[in-house]
Coordinates of C-alpha atoms in Angstrom, one line a residue:
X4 CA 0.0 0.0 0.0
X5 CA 1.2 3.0 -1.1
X6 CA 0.0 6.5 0.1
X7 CA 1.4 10.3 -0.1
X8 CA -0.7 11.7 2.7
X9 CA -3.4 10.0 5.2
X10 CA -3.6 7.4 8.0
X11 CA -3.3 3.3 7.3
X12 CA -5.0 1.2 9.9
X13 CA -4.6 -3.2 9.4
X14 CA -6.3 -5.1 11.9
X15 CA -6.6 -8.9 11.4
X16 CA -10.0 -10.2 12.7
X17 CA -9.4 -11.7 16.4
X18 CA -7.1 -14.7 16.5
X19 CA -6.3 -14.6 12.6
X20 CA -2.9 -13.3 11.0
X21 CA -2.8 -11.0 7.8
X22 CA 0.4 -12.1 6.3
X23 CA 2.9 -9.9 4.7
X24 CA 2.7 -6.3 4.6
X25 CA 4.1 -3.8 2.9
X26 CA 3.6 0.5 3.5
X27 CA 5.1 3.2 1.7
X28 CA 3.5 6.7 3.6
X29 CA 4.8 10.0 3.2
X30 CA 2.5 11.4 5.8
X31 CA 0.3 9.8 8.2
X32 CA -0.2 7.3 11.2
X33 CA 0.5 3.9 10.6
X34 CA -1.3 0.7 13.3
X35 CA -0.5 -2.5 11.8
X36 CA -2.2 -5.9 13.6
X37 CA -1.0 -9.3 12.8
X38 CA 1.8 -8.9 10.3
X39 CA 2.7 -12.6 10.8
X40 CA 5.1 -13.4 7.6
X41 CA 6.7 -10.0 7.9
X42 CA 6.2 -6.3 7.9
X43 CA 8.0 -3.2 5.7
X44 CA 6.9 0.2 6.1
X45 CA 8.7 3.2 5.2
X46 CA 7.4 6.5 6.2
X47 CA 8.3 10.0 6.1
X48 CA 6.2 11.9 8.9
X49 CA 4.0 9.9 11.3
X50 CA 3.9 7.0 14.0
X51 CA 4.3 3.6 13.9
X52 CA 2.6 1.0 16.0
X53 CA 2.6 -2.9 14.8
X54 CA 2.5 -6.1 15.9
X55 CA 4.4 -8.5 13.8
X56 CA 6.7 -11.2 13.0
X57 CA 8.7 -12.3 10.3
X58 CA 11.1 -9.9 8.7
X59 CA 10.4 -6.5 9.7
X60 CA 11.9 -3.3 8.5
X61 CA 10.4 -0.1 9.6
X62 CA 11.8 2.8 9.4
X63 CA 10.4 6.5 9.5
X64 CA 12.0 10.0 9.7
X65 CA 10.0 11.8 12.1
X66 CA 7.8 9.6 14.7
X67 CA 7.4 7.8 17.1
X68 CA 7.8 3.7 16.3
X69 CA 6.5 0.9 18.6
X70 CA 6.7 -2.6 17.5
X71 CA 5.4 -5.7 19.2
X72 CA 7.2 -8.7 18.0
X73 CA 5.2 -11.8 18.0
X74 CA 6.4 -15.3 19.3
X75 CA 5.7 -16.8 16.0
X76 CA 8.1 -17.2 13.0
X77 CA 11.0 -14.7 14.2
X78 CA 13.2 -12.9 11.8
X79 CA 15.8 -10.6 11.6
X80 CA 14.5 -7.2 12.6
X81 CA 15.4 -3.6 11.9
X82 CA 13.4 -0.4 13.4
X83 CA 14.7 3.3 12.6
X84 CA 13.7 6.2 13.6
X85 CA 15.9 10.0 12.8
X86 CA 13.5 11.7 15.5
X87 CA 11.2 10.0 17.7
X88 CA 11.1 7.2 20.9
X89 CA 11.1 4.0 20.1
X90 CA 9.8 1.4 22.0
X91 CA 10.1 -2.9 21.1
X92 CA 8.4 -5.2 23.1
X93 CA 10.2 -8.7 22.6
X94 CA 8.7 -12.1 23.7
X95 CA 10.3 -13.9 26.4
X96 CA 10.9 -16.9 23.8
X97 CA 12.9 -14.1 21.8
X98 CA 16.6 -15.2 20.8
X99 CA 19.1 -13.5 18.7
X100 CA 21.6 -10.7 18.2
X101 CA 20.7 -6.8 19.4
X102 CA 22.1 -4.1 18.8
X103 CA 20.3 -1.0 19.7
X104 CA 21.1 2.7 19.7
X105 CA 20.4 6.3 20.2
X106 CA 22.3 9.1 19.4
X107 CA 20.3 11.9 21.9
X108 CA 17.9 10.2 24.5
X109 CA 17.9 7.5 27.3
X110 CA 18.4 3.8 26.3
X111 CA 16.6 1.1 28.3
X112 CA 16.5 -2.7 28.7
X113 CA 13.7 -4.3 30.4
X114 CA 13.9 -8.3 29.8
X115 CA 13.3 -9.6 33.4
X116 CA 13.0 -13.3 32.0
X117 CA 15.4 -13.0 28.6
X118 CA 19.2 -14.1 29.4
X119 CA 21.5 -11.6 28.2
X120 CA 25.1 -12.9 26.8
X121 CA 28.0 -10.6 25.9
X122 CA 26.6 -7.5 26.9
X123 CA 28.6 -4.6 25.5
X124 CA 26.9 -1.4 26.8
X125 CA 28.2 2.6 26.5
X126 CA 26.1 5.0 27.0
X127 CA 23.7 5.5 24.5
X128 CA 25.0 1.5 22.2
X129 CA 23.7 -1.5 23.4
X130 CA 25.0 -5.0 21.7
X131 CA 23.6 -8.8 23.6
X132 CA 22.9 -12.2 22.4
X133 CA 19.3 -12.7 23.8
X134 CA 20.0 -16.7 24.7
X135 CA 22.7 -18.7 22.9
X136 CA 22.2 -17.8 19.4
X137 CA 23.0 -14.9 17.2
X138 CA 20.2 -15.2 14.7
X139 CA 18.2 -13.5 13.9
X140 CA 19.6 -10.0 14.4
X141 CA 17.4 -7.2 15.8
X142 CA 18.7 -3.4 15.1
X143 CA 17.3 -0.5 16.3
X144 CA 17.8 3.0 16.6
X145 CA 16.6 6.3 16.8
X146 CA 18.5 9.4 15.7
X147 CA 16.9 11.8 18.2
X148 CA 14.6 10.0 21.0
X149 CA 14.5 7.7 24.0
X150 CA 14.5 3.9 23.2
X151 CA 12.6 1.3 25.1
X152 CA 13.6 -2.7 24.7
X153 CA 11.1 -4.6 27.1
X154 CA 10.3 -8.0 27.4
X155 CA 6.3 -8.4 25.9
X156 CA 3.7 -8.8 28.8

């Protein structure tokens, strides 16, 4: 879906997936439900919220971004943001390399029941294996903004 100006809104129906989907926005807020075999969305001015799986590439200029990863079919993962706060929620099951980052703003880890291996932390770069395994990768960062890594309720 393609759109230069206005909001997108895909909601699958309860308990039902909607695939793969793909969003190119210039302006406008985008809530994505059930992405299940992967999410790309690309947007220029507005927020982000999603829950997805699969590969997932979301980036947007100016907003804020937050993605809820879902248990199923986990892929490598990449959420940008030049100015806004990012926030990913991660299930507990979650494994794989992170890197995340912020140039101006606070960085945060909260994942109480995730074990963390070779941690490398400064003060706004975060790289950790989440379990034993670095695939897939998940990247995020956000130019200007705070960013929020927490473990999915």
């Amino acid at each position: 879906i393609t759109s230069d100006v206005g909001d997108v809104i895909i909601q699958s129906p309860a308990g039902e997936q909607v695939g793969s989907v793909t969003l190119k926005v210039g302006v406008g807020i985008i809530q994505v439900s059930g992405a299940s075999a992967g999410l790309s969305v690309n947007t220029g001015v507005g927020s982000v919220s999603a829950t997805c799986g699969g590969e997932v590439n979301v980036v947007t200029s100016v907003g804020d971004v937050c993605v809820t990863l879902l248990s199923e079919n986990p892929g490598n993962v990449k959420v940008k943001t030049d100015v806004g706060d990012l926030t990913l929620n991660i299930p507990s099951d979650r494994r794989g390399k992170l890197d995340a980052e912020t140039n101006v703003g606070d960085l945060n880890l909260h994942l109480p029941g995730i074990k963390l291996n070779n941690v490398r932390q400064r003060s706004h770069h975060i790289n950790a294996m989440l379990g034993d395994s670095a695939d897939p990768t998940i990247n995020v960062s956000s130019g200007v903004g705070d960013t929020i890594i927490r473990q999915k309720k």
